[in-house]
Each structure stands twice: as C-alpha cells, then as structure tokens.
Amino acid sequence: GVHPQIALYEKDANGNYVVDRFTVGPPGKTRTDQVFSISAGTANVQGYKRIREASIRHAETEEPDLESIAAEPHTFTGPTGGQTTITVSRAPIAAVSAVIVVKRTTEVVVRGSTPGGMDDLGISSVVGVESIVQGATTYVEGTDYTLVGDAISWAPGGAEPAASSSYTVTYRYNSGVTPDEVTPTEIKVSGGVTGTTVLVSYTSKVPRIDIIGLDISGRPAYVKGVSARVGGLPPIPPSNILKLAEVH
C-alpha cells in the first residue's frame, strides 16, 4: 500500500519525466512501417519508476492523411521529346494519378470535297496548330483556317487546298504519360514540348506532428497529431504517457 501512495505524491509533484537516457533514434522505413529505436534508460511515469536495461524498437504503420491535387501546372523545361524533372508544390507525394504533357506531331491530311468545310485530325485533345503547308504554300491561321475542336476548319474563306489533295499539319496535343520516376518530391516525365504546360494530378501526404513516448508500464506509445498544411502543432500527450520525442 505504500508504493501507490508514494507514486501519487511523485506524480502530483513532478509529473512524468526522464531520469536518464531514453533517447529516440532517427526513424527508418521498412515497407509501410516507420521504425524507431529507443535507447535503454530510466524514467518516471505516473509516479512509477521504469527501468530498461536494453534498447527497444517500435514499428508504427505510416498512415498519413491525404490531399488530392488536381492538374497542378508546371513547365516542361527539358528538350522537346526529352525528359524533364518536376518538383511538386505539395510534397511528399503519396501517389501520382495522372500526368498530361503537350506533344507535337506532324500529320498528312486529305482535304475534303466541301469548300470551306472541315478536315478531322487523327489525334484528339488538340491544343494548337503550328503550321499547315502544301508544297510551297503556307496557310495562315485565322485568315485561311481555324482550329475547331480536333479539326481544321476552312470556313474563314481564304486560300485552301484543292479538294482531295494532301497537305501537312504540324500541331500540338495533350497526352497522358506514365512518369519515368517518382520520388517523394519530384516526378520525371518525358515526351513533352519545351516551354509547354505539364499538368500533374497526385495525392499528397499532409504534414503532421506526432509524439512517441512511454506508457505507465514502460512500453512504447505513439500518439498521432492533427494534420495541417500550415501551422501544425504536436498533440498534448495523455497524462499516462511520457513524451520522448516528436515525429514530423
């Protein structure tokens, strides 16, 4: 009966505290777990002295809150058709759901039989025409033709190729690509046109501060905080948990 009375007095007077060591080593990831090393040491928890003669390991499954980022714009800075590295705005990345780059292609199109009509292009999601050429003639956008959806319209009434003749169209279009490489902060993609927009959709791990500590029996305890993009704070540990370290 004496020990609980002493523990109650000790808890009320001094709370939970480390007497010696009990330092937490840097975490390392094993599959889906973050692994922590807690050194041997002595501590008082709820007035009871807890002594560990050897270090212990604690594995905690990584369970971040996720935020969906849709069509985050970036610029393709690599050479046309080559590779570029994109640093996302809201790292770390949990998963990449879509990457859209602007590609360039050249296609031979056959002019339709209707004057001022439209000729369909072979690829969808066209974003712009760079040139239309037939022999020595280069047609002018807005004067001779316009882009309507994924088709060339000759409605403006200027010059146009003869019916059933072939002409060459160089144009840009949006294309979904698979990233070459994904890290927590960067995405490497290939095939775009220099200076054009790359749209990246991904899920981001929202920052959070947790704490790792000891419970009244001297075993590791993990307390999760509240996720916040800005201004996150560590949780207040319960009275029966001795805080050893913060995990960001």
PDB file of N, CA and C in Angstrom, residues 61 87 117 173 176 199:
ATOM      1  N   THR A  61       2.934   1.852 -38.269  1.00  0.00           N
ATOM      2  CA  THR A  61       2.481   1.908 -39.659  1.00  0.00           C
ATOM      3  C   THR A  61       2.248   3.354 -40.076  1.00  0.00           C
ATOM      4  N   THR A  87       9.310  19.423 -59.768  1.00  0.00           N
ATOM      5  CA  THR A  87       9.245  19.446 -58.311  1.00  0.00           C
ATOM      6  C   THR A  87       7.847  19.894 -57.910  1.00  0.00           C
ATOM      7  N   GLY A 117     -15.183  23.536 -95.763  1.00  0.00           N
ATOM      8  CA  GLY A 117     -15.549  22.517 -94.780  1.00  0.00           C
ATOM      9  C   GLY A 117     -14.427  22.237 -93.797  1.00  0.00           C
ATOM     10  N   TYR A 173      -0.797  18.575 -79.035  1.00  0.00           N
ATOM     11  CA  TYR A 173      -1.954  17.960 -78.391  1.00  0.00           C
ATOM     12  C   TYR A 173      -1.585  17.483 -76.982  1.00  0.00           C
ATOM     13  N   GLY A 176      -1.636  11.877 -72.096  1.00  0.00           N
ATOM     14  CA  GLY A 176      -1.302  11.305 -70.807  1.00  0.00           C
ATOM     15  C   GLY A 176      -0.071  10.429 -70.911  1.00  0.00           C
ATOM     16  N   LEU A 199       0.542  19.115 -66.717  1.00  0.00           N
ATOM     17  CA  LEU A 199      -0.462  19.050 -65.653  1.00  0.00           C
ATOM     18  C   LEU A 199      -0.268  17.761 -64.863  1.00  0.00           C
TER      19      LEU A 199
END
